[in-house]
GROMACS .gro file of C-alpha atoms in nm:
model
  392
    1UNK     CA    1  -0.552  -4.276   1.088
    2UNK     CA    2  -0.225  -4.467   1.126
    3UNK     CA    3  -0.359  -4.775   0.955
    4UNK     CA    4  -0.495  -4.574   0.660
    5UNK     CA    5  -0.211  -4.330   0.602
    6UNK     CA    6  -0.281  -4.254   0.237
    7UNK     CA    7  -0.652  -4.200   0.293
    8UNK     CA    8  -0.584  -3.977   0.594
    9UNK     CA    9  -0.333  -3.773   0.394
   10UNK     CA   10  -0.574  -3.729   0.104
   11UNK     CA   11  -0.837  -3.614   0.356
   12UNK     CA   12  -0.590  -3.355   0.485
   13UNK     CA   13  -0.478  -3.243   0.141
   14UNK     CA   14  -0.772  -3.012   0.083
   15UNK     CA   15  -0.717  -2.849   0.425
   16UNK     CA   16  -0.343  -2.816   0.357
   17UNK     CA   17  -0.400  -2.642   0.023
   18UNK     CA   18  -0.684  -2.425   0.157
   19UNK     CA   19  -0.497  -2.302   0.465
   20UNK     CA   20  -0.178  -2.242   0.266
   21UNK     CA   21  -0.373  -2.045   0.003
   22UNK     CA   22  -0.543  -1.830   0.269
   23UNK     CA   23  -0.213  -1.751   0.444
   24UNK     CA   24  -0.038  -1.670   0.114
   25UNK     CA   25  -0.322  -1.435   0.012
   26UNK     CA   26  -0.316  -1.267   0.353
   27UNK     CA   27   0.062  -1.231   0.344
   28UNK     CA   28   0.054  -1.073  -0.004
   29UNK     CA   29  -0.222  -0.832   0.102
   30UNK     CA   30  -0.049  -0.738   0.427
   31UNK     CA   31   0.289  -0.708   0.256
   32UNK     CA   32   0.145  -0.485  -0.017
   33UNK     CA   33  -0.023  -0.262   0.241
   34UNK     CA   34   0.298  -0.227   0.445
   35UNK     CA   35   0.497  -0.160   0.127
   36UNK     CA   36   0.256   0.115   0.019
   37UNK     CA   37   0.257   0.275   0.365
   38UNK     CA   38   0.637   0.264   0.369
   39UNK     CA   39   0.651   0.414   0.020
   40UNK     CA   40   0.415   0.698   0.111
   41UNK     CA   41   0.597   0.762   0.439
   42UNK     CA   42   0.919   0.831   0.243
   43UNK     CA   43   0.738   1.137   0.104
   44UNK     CA   44   0.657   1.259   0.455
   45UNK     CA   45   0.365   1.138   0.666
   46UNK     CA   46   0.267   1.499   0.748
   47UNK     CA   47   0.274   1.612   0.384
   48UNK     CA   48  -0.009   1.834   0.259
   49UNK     CA   49  -0.062   1.913  -0.109
   50UNK     CA   50  -0.270   2.208  -0.230
   51UNK     CA   51  -0.386   2.170  -0.590
   52UNK     CA   52  -0.599   2.394  -0.813
   53UNK     CA   53  -0.964   2.289  -0.819
   54UNK     CA   54  -1.165   2.210  -1.131
   55UNK     CA   55  -1.410   2.474  -1.254
   56UNK     CA   56  -1.688   2.520  -1.511
   57UNK     CA   57  -1.634   2.770  -1.790
   58UNK     CA   58  -1.898   2.810  -2.058
   59UNK     CA   59  -2.063   2.491  -1.932
   60UNK     CA   60  -1.742   2.290  -1.979
   61UNK     CA   61  -1.561   2.137  -1.683
   62UNK     CA   62  -1.197   2.248  -1.685
   63UNK     CA   63  -0.899   2.027  -1.606
   64UNK     CA   64  -0.756   2.121  -1.261
   65UNK     CA   65  -0.406   2.131  -1.411
   66UNK     CA   66  -0.521   2.411  -1.644
   67UNK     CA   67  -0.654   2.627  -1.360
   68UNK     CA   68  -0.455   2.927  -1.241
   69UNK     CA   69  -0.601   2.972  -0.893
   70UNK     CA   70  -0.281   2.934  -0.688
   71UNK     CA   71  -0.080   3.256  -0.700
   72UNK     CA   72   0.217   3.416  -0.525
   73UNK     CA   73  -0.021   3.600  -0.292
   74UNK     CA   74  -0.151   3.265  -0.162
   75UNK     CA   75   0.199   3.140  -0.088
   76UNK     CA   76   0.300   3.461   0.085
   77UNK     CA   77  -0.013   3.469   0.300
   78UNK     CA   78   0.030   3.107   0.405
   79UNK     CA   79   0.389   3.188   0.506
   80UNK     CA   80   0.270   3.485   0.715
   81UNK     CA   81  -0.030   3.328   0.889
   82UNK     CA   82   0.057   2.958   0.928
   83UNK     CA   83   0.031   2.807   1.276
   84UNK     CA   84  -0.017   2.434   1.215
   85UNK     CA   85   0.217   2.429   0.915
   86UNK     CA   86   0.597   2.433   0.953
   87UNK     CA   87   0.730   2.450   0.596
   88UNK     CA   88   0.581   2.565   0.267
   89UNK     CA   89   0.704   2.533  -0.092
   90UNK     CA   90   0.526   2.653  -0.406
   91UNK     CA   91   0.567   2.414  -0.697
   92UNK     CA   92   0.593   2.467  -1.072
   93UNK     CA   93   0.666   2.172  -1.301
   94UNK     CA   94   0.772   2.131  -1.661
   95UNK     CA   95   0.868   1.822  -1.862
   96UNK     CA   96   1.128   1.821  -2.133
   97UNK     CA   97   1.471   1.710  -2.245
   98UNK     CA   98   1.785   1.754  -2.038
   99UNK     CA   99   2.109   1.765  -2.237
  100UNK     CA  100   2.475   1.739  -2.138
  101UNK     CA  101   2.732   1.703  -2.415
  102UNK     CA  102   2.615   1.428  -2.649
  103UNK     CA  103   2.384   1.272  -2.392
  104UNK     CA  104   2.019   1.353  -2.336
  105UNK     CA  105   1.723   1.221  -2.136
  106UNK     CA  106   1.359   1.309  -2.086
  107UNK     CA  107   1.278   1.427  -1.735
  108UNK     CA  108   1.066   1.663  -1.525
  109UNK     CA  109   1.199   1.974  -1.358
  110UNK     CA  110   1.037   2.088  -1.034
  111UNK     CA  111   1.050   2.453  -0.935
  112UNK     CA  112   1.054   2.462  -0.555
  113UNK     CA  113   1.159   2.656  -0.247
  114UNK     CA  114   1.459   2.531  -0.042
  115UNK     CA  115   1.213   2.393   0.220
  116UNK     CA  116   1.094   2.135  -0.034
  117UNK     CA  117   1.396   1.915   0.039
  118UNK     CA  118   1.290   1.879   0.404
  119UNK     CA  119   0.917   1.848   0.326
  120UNK     CA  120   0.970   1.555   0.087
  121UNK     CA  121   1.248   1.401   0.296
  122UNK     CA  122   1.511   1.425   0.022
  123UNK     CA  123   1.877   1.388   0.114
  124UNK     CA  124   2.150   1.575  -0.075
  125UNK     CA  125   2.423   1.319  -0.131
  126UNK     CA  126   2.672   1.559  -0.284
  127UNK     CA  127   2.688   1.936  -0.320
  128UNK     CA  128   2.437   2.179  -0.167
  129UNK     CA  129   2.086   2.317  -0.208
  130UNK     CA  130   1.996   2.651  -0.361
  131UNK     CA  131   1.921   2.940  -0.124
  132UNK     CA  132   1.663   3.216  -0.076
  133UNK     CA  133   1.905   3.447  -0.255
  134UNK     CA  134   1.891   3.214  -0.556
  135UNK     CA  135   1.510   3.235  -0.539
  136UNK     CA  136   1.522   3.616  -0.554
  137UNK     CA  137   1.763   3.614  -0.847
  138UNK     CA  138   1.589   3.327  -1.032
  139UNK     CA  139   1.934   3.166  -1.043
  140UNK     CA  140   1.998   2.900  -1.305
  141UNK     CA  141   2.097   2.634  -1.052
  142UNK     CA  142   1.964   2.280  -1.024
  143UNK     CA  143   1.970   1.965  -0.811
  144UNK     CA  144   1.954   1.636  -1.002
  145UNK     CA  145   1.850   1.280  -0.919
  146UNK     CA  146   2.057   0.966  -0.961
  147UNK     CA  147   1.888   0.870  -1.290
  148UNK     CA  148   1.993   1.201  -1.444
  149UNK     CA  149   2.348   1.144  -1.318
  150UNK     CA  150   2.361   0.798  -1.476
  151UNK     CA  151   2.198   0.899  -1.806
  152UNK     CA  152   2.393   1.220  -1.868
  153UNK     CA  153   2.721   1.198  -1.682
  154UNK     CA  154   2.814   0.832  -1.646
  155UNK     CA  155   3.126   0.831  -1.428
  156UNK     CA  156   3.184   1.210  -1.449
  157UNK     CA  157   3.130   1.421  -1.136
  158UNK     CA  158   2.824   1.639  -1.224
  159UNK     CA  159   2.887   1.911  -0.965
  160UNK     CA  160   2.964   2.239  -1.140
  161UNK     CA  161   2.869   2.105  -1.483
  162UNK     CA  162   2.611   2.283  -1.703
  163UNK     CA  163   2.296   2.101  -1.814
  164UNK     CA  164   2.058   2.245  -2.071
  165UNK     CA  165   1.685   2.206  -2.014
  166UNK     CA  166   1.468   2.342  -2.294
  167UNK     CA  167   1.770   2.541  -2.413
  168UNK     CA  168   1.818   2.702  -2.068
  169UNK     CA  169   2.169   2.634  -1.931
  170UNK     CA  170   2.162   2.538  -1.563
  171UNK     CA  171   2.453   2.468  -1.328
  172UNK     CA  172   2.437   2.146  -1.125
  173UNK     CA  173   2.497   2.236  -0.759
  174UNK     CA  174   2.386   1.912  -0.591
  175UNK     CA  175   2.302   1.543  -0.637
  176UNK     CA  176   2.007   1.384  -0.456
  177UNK     CA  177   2.036   1.050  -0.280
  178UNK     CA  178   1.856   0.776  -0.472
  179UNK     CA  179   1.503   0.663  -0.378
  180UNK     CA  180   1.445   0.412  -0.659
  181UNK     CA  181   1.111   0.318  -0.812
  182UNK     CA  182   0.790   0.350  -0.616
  183UNK     CA  183   0.502   0.100  -0.608
  184UNK     CA  184   0.343   0.262  -0.913
  185UNK     CA  185   0.652   0.204  -1.127
  186UNK     CA  186   0.759   0.570  -1.128
  187UNK     CA  187   1.131   0.647  -1.117
  188UNK     CA  188   1.165   0.886  -0.824
  189UNK     CA  189   1.525   0.967  -0.920
  190UNK     CA  190   1.441   1.100  -1.266
  191UNK     CA  191   1.400   1.456  -1.134
  192UNK     CA  192   1.558   1.799  -1.148
  193UNK     CA  193   1.484   2.052  -0.872
  194UNK     CA  194   1.544   2.424  -0.927
  195UNK     CA  195   1.431   2.752  -0.764
  196UNK     CA  196   1.060   2.802  -0.837
  197UNK     CA  197   1.124   3.151  -0.972
  198UNK     CA  198   1.366   3.008  -1.225
  199UNK     CA  199   1.114   2.757  -1.359
  200UNK     CA  200   0.830   3.012  -1.355
  201UNK     CA  201   1.019   3.288  -1.537
  202UNK     CA  202   1.279   3.115  -1.752
  203UNK     CA  203   1.118   2.780  -1.844
  204UNK     CA  204   0.739   2.762  -1.794
  205UNK     CA  205   0.675   3.136  -1.845
  206UNK     CA  206   0.379   3.141  -1.606
  207UNK     CA  207   0.269   3.342  -1.302
  208UNK     CA  208   0.077   3.073  -1.115
  209UNK     CA  209   0.174   2.757  -0.926
  210UNK     CA  210   0.096   2.397  -1.017
  211UNK     CA  211   0.078   2.304  -0.648
  212UNK     CA  212   0.173   2.433  -0.305
  213UNK     CA  213   0.343   2.172  -0.087
  214UNK     CA  214   0.320   2.206   0.292
  215UNK     CA  215   0.432   2.015   0.597
  216UNK     CA  216   0.204   1.997   0.902
  217UNK     CA  217   0.357   2.030   1.249
  218UNK     CA  218   0.279   1.662   1.313
  219UNK     CA  219   0.079   1.393   1.136
  220UNK     CA  220  -0.192   1.422   1.405
  221UNK     CA  221  -0.230   1.793   1.329
  222UNK     CA  222  -0.289   1.738   0.956
  223UNK     CA  223  -0.664   1.797   0.988
  224UNK     CA  224  -0.610   2.122   1.182
  225UNK     CA  225  -0.356   2.232   0.920
  226UNK     CA  226  -0.604   2.156   0.638
  227UNK     CA  227  -0.873   2.368   0.809
  228UNK     CA  228  -0.624   2.652   0.855
  229UNK     CA  229  -0.507   2.640   0.493
  230UNK     CA  230  -0.866   2.622   0.367
  231UNK     CA  231  -0.963   2.934   0.559
  232UNK     CA  232  -0.655   3.126   0.441
  233UNK     CA  233  -0.714   3.038   0.076
  234UNK     CA  234  -1.089   3.106   0.088
  235UNK     CA  235  -1.021   3.449   0.237
  236UNK     CA  236  -0.750   3.520  -0.018
  237UNK     CA  237  -0.971   3.408  -0.307
  238UNK     CA  238  -1.268   3.605  -0.166
  239UNK     CA  239  -1.493   3.299  -0.154
  240UNK     CA  240  -1.803   3.383   0.050
  241UNK     CA  241  -2.066   3.168   0.219
  242UNK     CA  242  -2.126   2.833   0.054
  243UNK     CA  243  -1.923   2.911  -0.258
  244UNK     CA  244  -1.726   2.603  -0.369
  245UNK     CA  245  -1.350   2.594  -0.311
  246UNK     CA  246  -1.139   2.654  -0.622
  247UNK     CA  247  -0.862   2.440  -0.475
  248UNK     CA  248  -0.814   2.095  -0.321
  249UNK     CA  249  -0.607   2.000  -0.017
  250UNK     CA  250  -0.496   1.641   0.030
  251UNK     CA  251  -0.297   1.497   0.318
  252UNK     CA  252  -0.054   1.208   0.300
  253UNK     CA  253  -0.232   1.047   0.597
  254UNK     CA  254  -0.557   1.055   0.400
  255UNK     CA  255  -0.389   0.893   0.101
  256UNK     CA  256  -0.232   0.626   0.323
  257UNK     CA  257  -0.571   0.551   0.479
  258UNK     CA  258  -0.737   0.529   0.137
  259UNK     CA  259  -0.469   0.294   0.004
  260UNK     CA  260  -0.486   0.079   0.319
  261UNK     CA  261  -0.864   0.050   0.289
  262UNK     CA  262  -0.833  -0.045  -0.077
  263UNK     CA  263  -0.572  -0.310  -0.002
  264UNK     CA  264  -0.786  -0.448   0.284
  265UNK     CA  265  -1.077  -0.487   0.041
  266UNK     CA  266  -0.858  -0.659  -0.220
  267UNK     CA  267  -0.712  -0.888   0.048
  268UNK     CA  268  -1.059  -0.980   0.174
  269UNK     CA  269  -1.169  -1.073  -0.179
  270UNK     CA  270  -0.859  -1.290  -0.228
  271UNK     CA  271  -0.901  -1.458   0.112
  272UNK     CA  272  -1.270  -1.533   0.049
  273UNK     CA  273  -1.180  -1.686  -0.287
  274UNK     CA  274  -0.910  -1.899  -0.123
  275UNK     CA  275  -1.144  -1.994   0.164
  276UNK     CA  276  -1.377  -2.174  -0.075
  277UNK     CA  277  -1.111  -2.443  -0.101
  278UNK     CA  278  -1.152  -2.496   0.275
  279UNK     CA  279  -1.522  -2.556   0.220
  280UNK     CA  280  -1.442  -2.816  -0.044
  281UNK     CA  281  -1.185  -2.969   0.192
  282UNK     CA  282  -1.448  -2.994   0.468
  283UNK     CA  283  -1.684  -3.177   0.236
  284UNK     CA  284  -1.398  -3.414   0.150
  285UNK     CA  285  -1.339  -3.487   0.519
  286UNK     CA  286  -1.709  -3.559   0.570
  287UNK     CA  287  -1.711  -3.803   0.277
  288UNK     CA  288  -1.404  -3.987   0.407
  289UNK     CA  289  -1.550  -4.005   0.758
  290UNK     CA  290  -1.879  -4.144   0.624
  291UNK     CA  291  -1.681  -4.414   0.443
  292UNK     CA  292  -1.488  -4.480   0.763
  293UNK     CA  293  -1.809  -4.518   0.966
  294UNK     CA  294  -1.945  -4.767   0.712
  295UNK     CA  295  -1.622  -4.971   0.715
  296UNK     CA  296  -1.612  -4.977   1.095
  297UNK     CA  297  -1.977  -5.061   1.156
  298UNK     CA  298  -1.890  -5.393   1.324
  299UNK     CA  299  -1.634  -5.222   1.550
  300UNK     CA  300  -1.896  -4.963   1.651
  301UNK     CA  301  -2.149  -5.237   1.733
  302UNK     CA  302  -1.893  -5.425   1.941
  303UNK     CA  303  -1.806  -5.114   2.143
  304UNK     CA  304  -2.173  -5.045   2.207
  305UNK     CA  305  -2.224  -5.405   2.316
  306UNK     CA  306  -1.961  -5.370   2.589
  307UNK     CA  307  -2.108  -5.045   2.723
  308UNK     CA  308  -2.005  -4.754   2.496
  309UNK     CA  309  -2.282  -4.496   2.475
  310UNK     CA  310  -2.387  -4.292   2.174
  311UNK     CA  311  -2.209  -3.972   2.290
  312UNK     CA  312  -1.885  -4.168   2.342
  313UNK     CA  313  -1.903  -4.315   1.990
  314UNK     CA  314  -1.985  -3.967   1.851
  315UNK     CA  315  -1.690  -3.814   2.038
  316UNK     CA  316  -1.454  -4.075   1.894
  317UNK     CA  317  -1.535  -3.980   1.536
  318UNK     CA  318  -1.544  -3.607   1.612
  319UNK     CA  319  -1.192  -3.631   1.762
  320UNK     CA  320  -1.073  -3.817   1.454
  321UNK     CA  321  -1.227  -3.554   1.225
  322UNK     CA  322  -1.076  -3.266   1.425
  323UNK     CA  323  -0.734  -3.437   1.430
  324UNK     CA  324  -0.739  -3.477   1.052
  325UNK     CA  325  -0.841  -3.113   1.013
  326UNK     CA  326  -0.587  -2.977   1.266
  327UNK     CA  327  -0.300  -3.185   1.126
  328UNK     CA  328  -0.385  -3.062   0.776
  329UNK     CA  329  -0.408  -2.708   0.914
  330UNK     CA  330  -0.063  -2.734   1.074
  331UNK     CA  331   0.091  -2.862   0.750
  332UNK     CA  332  -0.096  -2.588   0.559
  333UNK     CA  333   0.041  -2.318   0.791
  334UNK     CA  334   0.396  -2.448   0.741
  335UNK     CA  335   0.346  -2.461   0.364
  336UNK     CA  336   0.182  -2.115   0.352
  337UNK     CA  337   0.448  -1.949   0.570
  338UNK     CA  338   0.728  -2.116   0.374
  339UNK     CA  339   0.581  -2.008   0.040
  340UNK     CA  340   0.525  -1.653   0.169
  341UNK     CA  341   0.882  -1.632   0.296
  342UNK     CA  342   1.070  -1.783   0.002
  343UNK     CA  343   0.848  -1.834  -0.304
  344UNK     CA  344   0.632  -1.518  -0.319
  345UNK     CA  345   0.935  -1.278  -0.308
  346UNK     CA  346   1.077  -1.454  -0.614
  347UNK     CA  347   0.790  -1.306  -0.818
  348UNK     CA  348   0.870  -0.954  -0.693
  349UNK     CA  349   0.565  -0.934  -0.466
  350UNK     CA  350   0.587  -0.799  -0.110
  351UNK     CA  351   0.493  -1.049   0.161
  352UNK     CA  352   0.433  -1.029   0.534
  353UNK     CA  353   0.251  -1.305   0.726
  354UNK     CA  354   0.029  -1.153   1.000
  355UNK     CA  355   0.052  -1.362   1.318
  356UNK     CA  356  -0.323  -1.350   1.372
  357UNK     CA  357  -0.379  -1.529   1.041
  358UNK     CA  358  -0.212  -1.840   1.188
  359UNK     CA  359  -0.440  -1.835   1.492
  360UNK     CA  360  -0.745  -1.787   1.272
  361UNK     CA  361  -0.636  -2.080   1.053
  362UNK     CA  362  -0.625  -2.317   1.352
  363UNK     CA  363  -0.965  -2.197   1.478
  364UNK     CA  364  -1.115  -2.247   1.132
  365UNK     CA  365  -0.965  -2.597   1.111
  366UNK     CA  366  -1.125  -2.696   1.444
  367UNK     CA  367  -1.456  -2.552   1.324
  368UNK     CA  368  -1.434  -2.745   0.996
  369UNK     CA  369  -1.345  -3.067   1.182
  370UNK     CA  370  -1.648  -3.035   1.412
  371UNK     CA  371  -1.887  -2.908   1.144
  372UNK     CA  372  -1.813  -3.169   0.881
  373UNK     CA  373  -1.741  -3.451   1.127
  374UNK     CA  374  -2.076  -3.408   1.305
  375UNK     CA  375  -2.292  -3.593   1.050
  376UNK     CA  376  -2.063  -3.903   1.033
  377UNK     CA  377  -2.031  -3.899   1.414
  378UNK     CA  378  -2.406  -3.885   1.459
  379UNK     CA  379  -2.453  -4.163   1.206
  380UNK     CA  380  -2.215  -4.380   1.408
  381UNK     CA  381  -2.379  -4.288   1.741
  382UNK     CA  382  -2.731  -4.371   1.619
  383UNK     CA  383  -2.649  -4.723   1.500
  384UNK     CA  384  -2.836  -5.021   1.640
  385UNK     CA  385  -2.564  -5.231   1.815
  386UNK     CA  386  -2.727  -5.564   1.717
  387UNK     CA  387  -2.751  -5.470   1.352
  388UNK     CA  388  -2.399  -5.323   1.365
  389UNK     CA  389  -2.245  -5.645   1.506
  390UNK     CA  390  -2.419  -5.851   1.238
  391UNK     CA  391  -2.290  -5.618   0.964
  392UNK     CA  392  -2.049  -5.777   0.715
   0.00000   0.00000   0.00000
């Protein structure tokens, strides 16, 4: 190896690129999964969302958003009978234009109960939240996100100012702490949160809820909370026997598990694609070792003549093959970890190198060294010493 540095390096090059590619793919997949889990956890890991279910009317499947199955009676009964749920907030949404002075921006207003702030882990940076008294009076009060502050107010303190939403004047009583963009490119700060009665009566003019947001006692009790909520809603909607639910309940834990499974599948596909380069690298090592055996035929014959057995000769070439593969693997790990740490983040992609991927890379390199070095080693071991010594 030392006397043929360039050839040895070229033999390693395929392993270096293959291992680096595998580690980079794994780090991107793992980083994306951790980023998604972190993003979803900012919404509350014990979050439960009740949505209207789709239905058939006149043979046509209706859009769930058009259904009116979640009513005030459902919310009130959940509040009375909940055991595995700590906080509940009905939700009504409406999109439109918010105006202050000469400035305007398009946003979405969420009609919620005061508990919504705790359920979705929002922090009020300035001001205060609306109260149950505001709910009863359908008060025209609103909390706004940082994007609304920047778009409408600039450097002006928004507390106490009046914002018009769909011609309804609303007083800003609080500013939410910024959350930024999520992994799906949605601006989480482009929101307005008002009492749900205000949005229902003054803006949306509807008597049903878009969703009902709940918080389970703990993440582990999410399944028990879903069963409890299902029974309450089925009883309230008078659904008997095997009648289909006219609502859907989704947990944040379920969404996190689904996203993790999806990312694992994507990562596996990327790793398998990158691993093909390791196969090509192994074939390259085998070719180089076969050339090496041919060049060193006389040396092999001489060693056999002074007592070296076939297994010893075979072991010599296997060790050389494994050394080439392991050295290339080590350089590939360094290159892959370095690229994952400094290069991948430059493209705005999350990255996290799992420690086990490094161990797996070394094991694979040993396997490749033995697998693709076996044929050249056996060729060397099976030589006739007399013919080998006479070889020119």
